[in-house]
Short mmCIF file of C-alpha atoms and ligand atoms in Angstrom, two decimals:
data_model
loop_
_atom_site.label_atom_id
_atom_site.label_comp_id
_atom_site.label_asym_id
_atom_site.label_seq_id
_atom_site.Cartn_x
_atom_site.Cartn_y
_atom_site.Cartn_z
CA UNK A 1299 16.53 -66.07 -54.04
CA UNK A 1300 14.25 -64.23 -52.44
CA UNK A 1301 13.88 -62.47 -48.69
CA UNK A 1302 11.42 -63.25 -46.03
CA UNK A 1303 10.70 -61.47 -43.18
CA UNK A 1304 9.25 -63.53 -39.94
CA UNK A 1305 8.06 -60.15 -37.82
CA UNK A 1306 7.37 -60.93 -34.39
CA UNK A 1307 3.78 -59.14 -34.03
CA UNK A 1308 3.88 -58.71 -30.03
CA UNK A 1309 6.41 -56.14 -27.95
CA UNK A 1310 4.44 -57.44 -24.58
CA UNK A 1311 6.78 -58.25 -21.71
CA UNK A 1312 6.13 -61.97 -21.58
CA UNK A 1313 5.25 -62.20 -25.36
CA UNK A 1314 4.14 -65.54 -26.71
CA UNK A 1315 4.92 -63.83 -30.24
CA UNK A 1316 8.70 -64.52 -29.35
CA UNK A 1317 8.43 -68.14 -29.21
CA UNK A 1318 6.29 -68.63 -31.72
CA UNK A 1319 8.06 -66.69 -34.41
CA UNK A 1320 11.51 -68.62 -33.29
CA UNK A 1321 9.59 -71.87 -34.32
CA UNK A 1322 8.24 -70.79 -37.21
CA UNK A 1323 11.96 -69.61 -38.60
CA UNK A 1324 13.36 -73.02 -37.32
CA UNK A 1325 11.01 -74.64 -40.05
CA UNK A 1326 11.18 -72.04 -42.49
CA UNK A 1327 14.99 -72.53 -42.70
CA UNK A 1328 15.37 -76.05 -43.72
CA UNK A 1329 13.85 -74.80 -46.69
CA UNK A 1330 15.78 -74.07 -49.04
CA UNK A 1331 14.03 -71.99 -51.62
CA UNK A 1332 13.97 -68.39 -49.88
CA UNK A 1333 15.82 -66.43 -47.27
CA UNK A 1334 14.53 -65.78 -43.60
CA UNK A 1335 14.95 -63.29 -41.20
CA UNK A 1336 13.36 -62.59 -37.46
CA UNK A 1337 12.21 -58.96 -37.49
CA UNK A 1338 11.41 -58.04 -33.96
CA UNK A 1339 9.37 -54.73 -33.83
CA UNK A 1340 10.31 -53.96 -30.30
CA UNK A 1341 13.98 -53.88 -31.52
CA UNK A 1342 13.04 -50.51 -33.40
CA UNK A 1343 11.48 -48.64 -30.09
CA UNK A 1344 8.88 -47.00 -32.29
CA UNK A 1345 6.79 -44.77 -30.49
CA UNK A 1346 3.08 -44.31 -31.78
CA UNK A 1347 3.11 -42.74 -35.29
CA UNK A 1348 4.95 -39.26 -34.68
CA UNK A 1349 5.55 -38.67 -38.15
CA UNK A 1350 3.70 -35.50 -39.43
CA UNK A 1351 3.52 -36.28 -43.64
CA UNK A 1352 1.66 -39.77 -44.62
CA UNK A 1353 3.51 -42.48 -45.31
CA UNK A 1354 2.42 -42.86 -48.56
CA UNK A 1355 4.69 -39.62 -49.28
CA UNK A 1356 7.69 -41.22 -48.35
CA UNK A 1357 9.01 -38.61 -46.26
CA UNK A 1358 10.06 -40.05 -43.36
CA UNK A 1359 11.62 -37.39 -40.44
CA UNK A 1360 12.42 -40.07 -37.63
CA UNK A 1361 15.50 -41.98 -37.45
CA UNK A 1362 13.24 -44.57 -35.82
CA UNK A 1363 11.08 -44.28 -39.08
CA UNK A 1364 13.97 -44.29 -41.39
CA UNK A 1365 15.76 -47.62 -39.71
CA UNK A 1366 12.65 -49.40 -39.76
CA UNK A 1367 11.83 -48.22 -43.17
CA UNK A 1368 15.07 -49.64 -44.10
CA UNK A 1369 14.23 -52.73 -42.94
CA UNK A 1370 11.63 -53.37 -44.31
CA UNK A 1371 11.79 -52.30 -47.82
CA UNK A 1372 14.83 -55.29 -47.65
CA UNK A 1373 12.37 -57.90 -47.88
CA UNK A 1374 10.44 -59.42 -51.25
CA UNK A 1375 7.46 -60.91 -48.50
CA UNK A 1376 6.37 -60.65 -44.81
CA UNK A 1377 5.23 -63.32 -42.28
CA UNK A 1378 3.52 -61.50 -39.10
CA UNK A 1379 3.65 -63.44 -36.73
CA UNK A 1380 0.46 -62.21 -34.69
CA UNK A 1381 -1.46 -62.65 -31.48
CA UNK A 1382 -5.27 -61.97 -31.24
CA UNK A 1383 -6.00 -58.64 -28.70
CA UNK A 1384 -9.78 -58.07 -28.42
CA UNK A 1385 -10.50 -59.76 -31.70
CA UNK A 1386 -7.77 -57.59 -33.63
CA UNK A 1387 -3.65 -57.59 -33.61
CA UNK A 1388 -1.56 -56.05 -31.49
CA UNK A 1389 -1.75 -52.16 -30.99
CA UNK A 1390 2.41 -52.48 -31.54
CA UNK A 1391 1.58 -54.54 -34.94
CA UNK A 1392 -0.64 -52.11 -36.15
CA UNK A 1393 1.24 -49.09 -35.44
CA UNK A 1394 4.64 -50.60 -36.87
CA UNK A 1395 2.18 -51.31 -40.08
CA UNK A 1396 0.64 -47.95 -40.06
CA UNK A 1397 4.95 -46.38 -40.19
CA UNK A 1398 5.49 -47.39 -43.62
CA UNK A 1399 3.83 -47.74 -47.08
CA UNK A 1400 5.62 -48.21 -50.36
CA UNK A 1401 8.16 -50.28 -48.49
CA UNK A 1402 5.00 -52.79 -48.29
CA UNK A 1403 3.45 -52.34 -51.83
CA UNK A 1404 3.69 -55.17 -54.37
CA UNK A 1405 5.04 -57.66 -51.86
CA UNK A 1406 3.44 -60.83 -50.50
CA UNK A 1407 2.16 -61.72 -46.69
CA UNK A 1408 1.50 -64.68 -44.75
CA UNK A 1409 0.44 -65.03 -41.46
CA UNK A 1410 0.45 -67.22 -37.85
CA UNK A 1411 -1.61 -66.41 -35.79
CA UNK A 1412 -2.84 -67.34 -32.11
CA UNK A 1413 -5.12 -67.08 -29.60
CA UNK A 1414 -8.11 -69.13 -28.64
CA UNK A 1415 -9.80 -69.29 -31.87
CA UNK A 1416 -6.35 -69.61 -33.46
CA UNK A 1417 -5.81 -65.80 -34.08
CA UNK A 1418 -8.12 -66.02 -37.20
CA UNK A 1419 -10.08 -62.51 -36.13
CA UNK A 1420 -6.86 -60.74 -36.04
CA UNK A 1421 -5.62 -62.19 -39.26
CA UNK A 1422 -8.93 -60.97 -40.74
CA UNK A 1423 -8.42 -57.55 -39.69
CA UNK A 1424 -4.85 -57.24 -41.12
CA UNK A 1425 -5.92 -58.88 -44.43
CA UNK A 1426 -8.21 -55.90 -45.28
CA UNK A 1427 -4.91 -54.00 -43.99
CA UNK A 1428 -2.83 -55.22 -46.56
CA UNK A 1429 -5.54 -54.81 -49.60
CA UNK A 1430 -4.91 -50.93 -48.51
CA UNK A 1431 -0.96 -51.43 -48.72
CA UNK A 1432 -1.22 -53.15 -52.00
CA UNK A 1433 0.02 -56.45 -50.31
CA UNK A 1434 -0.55 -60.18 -51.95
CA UNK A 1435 -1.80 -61.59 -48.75
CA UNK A 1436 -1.95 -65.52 -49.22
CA UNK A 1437 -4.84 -67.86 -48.11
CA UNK A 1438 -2.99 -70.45 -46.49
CA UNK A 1439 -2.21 -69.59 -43.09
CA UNK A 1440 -1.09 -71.17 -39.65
CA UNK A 1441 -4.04 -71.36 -36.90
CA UNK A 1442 -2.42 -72.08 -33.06
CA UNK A 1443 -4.82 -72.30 -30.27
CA UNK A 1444 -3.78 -71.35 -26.80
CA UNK A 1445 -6.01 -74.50 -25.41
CA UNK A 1446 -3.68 -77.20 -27.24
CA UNK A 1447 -0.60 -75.70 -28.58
CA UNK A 1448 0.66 -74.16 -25.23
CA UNK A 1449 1.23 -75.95 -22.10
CA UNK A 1450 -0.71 -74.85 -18.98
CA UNK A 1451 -1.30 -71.26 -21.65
CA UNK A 1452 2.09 -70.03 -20.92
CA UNK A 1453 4.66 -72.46 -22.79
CA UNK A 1454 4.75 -73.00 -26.40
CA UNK A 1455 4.36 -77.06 -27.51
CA UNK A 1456 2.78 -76.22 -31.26
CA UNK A 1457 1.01 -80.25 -32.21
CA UNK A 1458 3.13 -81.44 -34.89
CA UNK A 1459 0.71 -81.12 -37.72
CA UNK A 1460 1.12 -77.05 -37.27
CA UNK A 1461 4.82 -78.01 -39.52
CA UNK A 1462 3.40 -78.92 -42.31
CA UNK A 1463 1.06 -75.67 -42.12
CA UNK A 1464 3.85 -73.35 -42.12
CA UNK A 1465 4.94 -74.92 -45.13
CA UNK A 1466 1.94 -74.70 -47.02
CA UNK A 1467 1.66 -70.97 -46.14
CA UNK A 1468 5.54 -70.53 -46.85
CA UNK A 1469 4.92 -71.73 -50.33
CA UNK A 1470 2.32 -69.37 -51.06
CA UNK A 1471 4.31 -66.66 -49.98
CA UNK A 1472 7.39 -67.36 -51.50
CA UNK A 1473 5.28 -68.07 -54.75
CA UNK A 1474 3.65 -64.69 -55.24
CA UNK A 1475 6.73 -62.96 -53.06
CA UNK A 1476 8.66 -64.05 -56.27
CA UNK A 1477 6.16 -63.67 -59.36
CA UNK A 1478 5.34 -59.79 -57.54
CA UNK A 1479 9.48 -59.26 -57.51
CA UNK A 1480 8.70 -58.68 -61.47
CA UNK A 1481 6.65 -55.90 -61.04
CA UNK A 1482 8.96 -54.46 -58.43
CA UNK A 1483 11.70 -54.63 -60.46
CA UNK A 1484 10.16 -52.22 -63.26
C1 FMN B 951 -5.32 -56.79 -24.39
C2 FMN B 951 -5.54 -58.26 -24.66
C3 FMN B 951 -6.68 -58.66 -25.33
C4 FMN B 951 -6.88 -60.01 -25.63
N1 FMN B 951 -7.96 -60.37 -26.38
C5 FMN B 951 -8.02 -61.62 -26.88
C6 FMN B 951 -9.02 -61.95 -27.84
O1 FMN B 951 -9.84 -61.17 -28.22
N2 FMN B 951 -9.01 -63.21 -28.33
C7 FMN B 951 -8.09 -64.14 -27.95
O2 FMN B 951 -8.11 -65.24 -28.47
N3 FMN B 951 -7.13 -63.85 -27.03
C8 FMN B 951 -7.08 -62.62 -26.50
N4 FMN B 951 -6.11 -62.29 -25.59
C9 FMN B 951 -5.20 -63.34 -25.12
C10 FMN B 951 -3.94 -63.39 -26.01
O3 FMN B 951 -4.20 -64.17 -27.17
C11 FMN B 951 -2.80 -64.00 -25.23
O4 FMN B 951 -2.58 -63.20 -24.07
C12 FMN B 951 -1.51 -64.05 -26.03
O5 FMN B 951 -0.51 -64.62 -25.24
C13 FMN B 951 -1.08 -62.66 -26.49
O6 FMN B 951 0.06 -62.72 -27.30
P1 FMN B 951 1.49 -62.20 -26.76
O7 FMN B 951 1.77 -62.97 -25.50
O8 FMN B 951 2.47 -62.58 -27.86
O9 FMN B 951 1.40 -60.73 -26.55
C14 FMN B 951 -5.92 -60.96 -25.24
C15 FMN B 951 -4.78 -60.54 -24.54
C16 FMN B 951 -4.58 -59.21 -24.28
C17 FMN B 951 -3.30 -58.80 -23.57
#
Protein backbone atom coordinates (compact mmCIF):
# COMPACT_ATOMS: atom_id res chain seq x y z
CA UNK A 1 0.00 0.00 0.00
CA UNK A 2 1.29 3.03 -0.56
CA UNK A 3 2.41 6.30 1.74
CA UNK A 4 0.95 9.71 1.73
CA UNK A 5 2.18 12.59 3.17
CA UNK A 6 -0.49 15.49 4.27
CA UNK A 7 2.36 18.45 4.89
CA UNK A 8 1.00 21.23 6.70
CA UNK A 9 2.28 24.23 4.34
CA UNK A 10 2.11 27.12 7.13
CA UNK A 11 4.62 27.42 10.44
CA UNK A 12 2.60 30.90 11.27
CA UNK A 13 1.66 31.25 14.92
CA UNK A 14 -2.09 31.07 14.47
CA UNK A 15 -1.86 28.89 11.26
CA UNK A 16 -5.06 28.03 9.47
CA UNK A 17 -2.75 25.30 7.68
CA UNK A 18 -3.13 23.28 11.04
CA UNK A 19 -6.73 22.87 10.89
CA UNK A 20 -7.08 22.40 7.60
CA UNK A 21 -4.56 19.66 7.10
CA UNK A 22 -6.22 17.79 10.37
CA UNK A 23 -9.48 17.71 8.20
CA UNK A 24 -8.15 16.74 5.27
CA UNK A 25 -6.34 13.48 7.08
CA UNK A 26 -9.72 12.81 8.92
CA UNK A 27 -11.17 12.11 5.32
CA UNK A 28 -8.23 10.74 3.83
CA UNK A 29 -8.23 7.95 6.47
CA UNK A 30 -11.49 6.29 6.00
CA UNK A 31 -10.00 5.41 2.89
CA UNK A 32 -8.69 2.57 2.72
CA UNK A 33 -6.48 2.29 -0.28
CA UNK A 34 -3.21 4.26 0.91
CA UNK A 35 -1.46 5.27 4.08
CA UNK A 36 -1.52 8.90 5.63
CA UNK A 37 0.61 10.82 7.60
CA UNK A 38 0.55 14.70 8.98
CA UNK A 39 3.97 16.15 8.18
CA UNK A 40 4.26 19.39 10.00
CA UNK A 41 7.24 21.47 8.64
CA UNK A 42 7.58 23.54 11.74
CA UNK A 43 8.27 20.22 13.61
CA UNK A 44 11.75 20.14 11.69
CA UNK A 45 12.90 23.92 12.83
CA UNK A 46 14.54 24.39 9.45
CA UNK A 47 16.21 27.50 9.17
CA UNK A 48 16.41 29.15 5.58
CA UNK A 49 18.49 26.90 3.24
CA UNK A 50 22.03 26.78 5.06
CA UNK A 51 23.20 23.99 3.15
CA UNK A 52 26.28 24.92 0.98
CA UNK A 53 26.13 21.86 -2.03
CA UNK A 54 22.63 21.74 -4.12
CA UNK A 55 20.30 19.48 -3.27
CA UNK A 56 20.28 17.81 -6.28
CA UNK A 57 23.84 16.39 -5.05
CA UNK A 58 22.49 14.75 -2.25
CA UNK A 59 24.88 15.87 0.18
CA UNK A 60 23.16 16.98 2.90
CA UNK A 61 25.52 18.53 6.07
CA UNK A 62 22.56 19.51 8.52
CA UNK A 63 21.03 17.21 10.88
CA UNK A 64 17.97 19.39 10.29
CA UNK A 65 18.48 18.55 6.49
CA UNK A 66 19.16 14.96 7.05
CA UNK A 67 15.86 14.33 9.44
CA UNK A 68 13.76 16.04 7.10
CA UNK A 69 15.32 14.36 4.21
CA UNK A 70 14.45 11.25 5.93
CA UNK A 71 11.15 12.06 6.05
CA UNK A 72 10.42 12.70 3.21
CA UNK A 73 12.01 10.27 0.95
CA UNK A 74 9.42 7.79 3.26
CA UNK A 75 6.60 8.78 1.26
CA UNK A 76 5.38 7.35 -2.47
CA UNK A 77 3.15 11.04 -2.82
CA UNK A 78 2.73 14.46 -1.10
CA UNK A 79 -0.41 16.53 -0.27
CA UNK A 80 0.70 20.32 0.67
CA UNK A 81 -1.55 21.55 2.34
CA UNK A 82 -1.03 25.40 1.41
CA UNK A 83 -2.17 28.90 2.17
CA UNK A 84 -1.99 31.75 -0.46
CA UNK A 85 0.81 34.70 0.78
CA UNK A 86 0.87 37.54 -1.79
CA UNK A 87 -0.37 35.33 -4.57
CA UNK A 88 2.37 32.54 -3.85
CA UNK A 89 2.86 29.80 -0.81
CA UNK A 90 4.30 30.22 2.19
CA UNK A 91 8.01 31.45 2.45
CA UNK A 92 8.28 28.21 5.12
CA UNK A 93 6.67 25.93 2.17
CA UNK A 94 8.97 27.01 -0.24
CA UNK A 95 12.06 26.84 1.67
CA UNK A 96 11.19 23.24 3.17
CA UNK A 97 10.68 22.45 -0.83
CA UNK A 98 13.79 24.13 -1.89
CA UNK A 99 15.87 21.46 1.21
CA UNK A 100 15.45 18.44 -0.74
CA UNK A 101 15.44 17.00 -4.31
CA UNK A 102 15.68 13.36 -5.24
CA UNK A 103 13.66 12.61 -2.13
CA UNK A 104 10.80 14.38 -4.36
CA UNK A 105 11.59 12.96 -7.89
CA UNK A 106 9.22 10.44 -9.48
CA UNK A 107 6.56 10.86 -6.83
CA UNK A 108 3.06 12.30 -7.12
CA UNK A 109 1.45 15.72 -5.49
CA UNK A 110 -1.82 17.00 -4.70
CA UNK A 111 -2.78 20.00 -3.25
CA UNK A 112 -5.47 22.17 -0.82
CA UNK A 113 -5.23 25.19 -0.93
CA UNK A 114 -6.84 28.47 0.66
CA UNK A 115 -7.24 31.85 0.69
CA UNK A 116 -9.75 34.15 -0.88
CA UNK A 117 -9.61 32.93 -4.32
CA UNK A 118 -9.28 29.42 -2.87
CA UNK A 119 -5.38 29.34 -2.83
CA UNK A 120 -5.41 28.60 -6.66
CA UNK A 121 -2.35 31.35 -7.31
CA UNK A 122 -0.25 29.60 -4.86
CA UNK A 123 -1.04 26.18 -6.16
CA UNK A 124 -0.01 27.56 -9.57
CA UNK A 125 3.24 28.63 -8.43
CA UNK A 126 4.18 25.27 -6.79
CA UNK A 127 2.95 23.29 -9.84
CA UNK A 128 5.73 24.79 -12.05
CA UNK A 129 7.79 23.87 -8.73
CA UNK A 130 7.23 20.40 -8.97
CA UNK A 131 7.77 20.11 -13.01
CA UNK A 132 11.48 21.21 -11.75
CA UNK A 133 11.49 18.32 -9.00
CA UNK A 134 10.27 15.81 -11.44
CA UNK A 135 6.92 15.56 -9.44
CA UNK A 136 3.44 14.06 -11.02
CA UNK A 137 1.43 16.92 -9.79
CA UNK A 138 -2.38 15.93 -10.28
CA UNK A 139 -5.19 18.22 -11.68
CA UNK A 140 -7.75 17.65 -9.27
CA UNK A 141 -7.32 19.74 -6.37
CA UNK A 142 -9.26 21.15 -3.24
CA UNK A 143 -10.21 25.07 -3.54
CA UNK A 144 -11.31 26.60 0.25
CA UNK A 145 -12.22 30.17 0.38
CA UNK A 146 -11.69 32.16 3.51
CA UNK A 147 -15.25 34.04 2.77
CA UNK A 148 -17.35 30.65 3.19
CA UNK A 149 -15.31 27.92 4.58
CA UNK A 150 -14.15 29.78 7.79
CA UNK A 151 -16.32 31.31 10.31
CA UNK A 152 -15.93 35.06 11.02
CA UNK A 153 -12.08 34.21 8.83
CA UNK A 154 -10.58 32.70 11.83
CA UNK A 155 -12.38 29.18 12.41
CA UNK A 156 -12.36 26.42 10.02
CA UNK A 157 -16.23 25.11 8.91
CA UNK A 158 -15.02 23.63 5.22
CA UNK A 159 -19.04 23.36 3.21
CA UNK A 160 -19.56 19.79 2.94
CA UNK A 161 -19.10 19.45 -0.76
CA UNK A 162 -15.13 20.27 -0.09
CA UNK A 163 -15.30 15.99 1.08
CA UNK A 164 -15.94 14.77 -1.87
CA UNK A 165 -13.05 17.09 -3.41
CA UNK A 166 -10.44 15.66 -1.32
CA UNK A 167 -11.41 12.47 -2.59
CA UNK A 168 -11.26 13.16 -6.07
CA UNK A 169 -7.77 14.70 -5.62
CA UNK A 170 -6.76 11.67 -3.26
CA UNK A 171 -7.50 9.36 -6.09
CA UNK A 172 -5.38 11.02 -8.46
CA UNK A 173 -2.64 10.98 -6.22
CA UNK A 174 -2.73 7.70 -5.00
CA UNK A 175 -3.19 6.63 -8.77
CA UNK A 176 0.01 8.02 -10.25
CA UNK A 177 1.74 7.86 -6.48
CA UNK A 178 1.38 4.05 -7.25
CA UNK A 179 1.92 3.57 -11.19
CA UNK A 180 5.36 6.17 -10.49
CA UNK A 181 6.37 3.53 -7.43
CA UNK A 182 7.44 1.31 -10.68
CA UNK A 183 9.86 3.52 -11.85
CA UNK A 184 11.15 4.13 -8.36
CA UNK A 185 11.62 0.81 -7.73
CA UNK A 186 14.23 0.28 -10.72
C1 LIG B 1 2.05 37.69 4.24
C2 LIG B 1 0.63 37.36 3.87
C3 LIG B 1 0.20 37.57 2.58
C4 LIG B 1 -1.10 37.23 2.21
N1 LIG B 1 -1.47 37.35 0.89
C5 LIG B 1 -2.63 36.78 0.49
C6 LIG B 1 -2.93 36.70 -0.90
O1 LIG B 1 -2.20 37.13 -1.74
N2 LIG B 1 -4.09 36.10 -1.24
C7 LIG B 1 -4.95 35.59 -0.32
O2 LIG B 1 -5.96 35.01 -0.71
N3 LIG B 1 -4.69 35.66 1.01
C8 LIG B 1 -3.55 36.24 1.42
N4 LIG B 1 -3.26 36.31 2.76
C9 LIG B 1 -4.24 35.84 3.73
C10 LIG B 1 -4.02 34.35 4.05
O3 LIG B 1 -4.63 33.54 3.06
C11 LIG B 1 -4.59 34.03 5.41
O4 LIG B 1 -3.95 34.86 6.37
C12 LIG B 1 -4.37 32.58 5.81
O5 LIG B 1 -4.93 32.37 7.07
C13 LIG B 1 -2.89 32.23 5.84
O6 LIG B 1 -2.69 30.87 6.12
P1 LIG B 1 -2.09 30.40 7.54
O7 LIG B 1 -3.00 30.98 8.59
O8 LIG B 1 -2.18 28.89 7.51
O9 LIG B 1 -0.69 30.90 7.64
C14 LIG B 1 -1.98 36.68 3.16
C15 LIG B 1 -1.53 36.51 4.48
C16 LIG B 1 -0.25 36.82 4.82
C17 LIG B 1 0.20 36.55 6.24
Amino acid sequence: MIKLAIIIGSTRPGRKAEAVAQWVWEVAKKRSDAEFELVDIQQFNLPLLDEAMPPSMGQYSQPHTKAWAAKIASFDGYVFVTPEYNHGPSGALKNAIDYLYREWNNKAAGFVGYGSAGGTRAVEQLRLVMGELQVADVRAQVMLSLFTDFENFTTFKPAPMHEKSVNNMLDQVIAWGGALKGLRDK
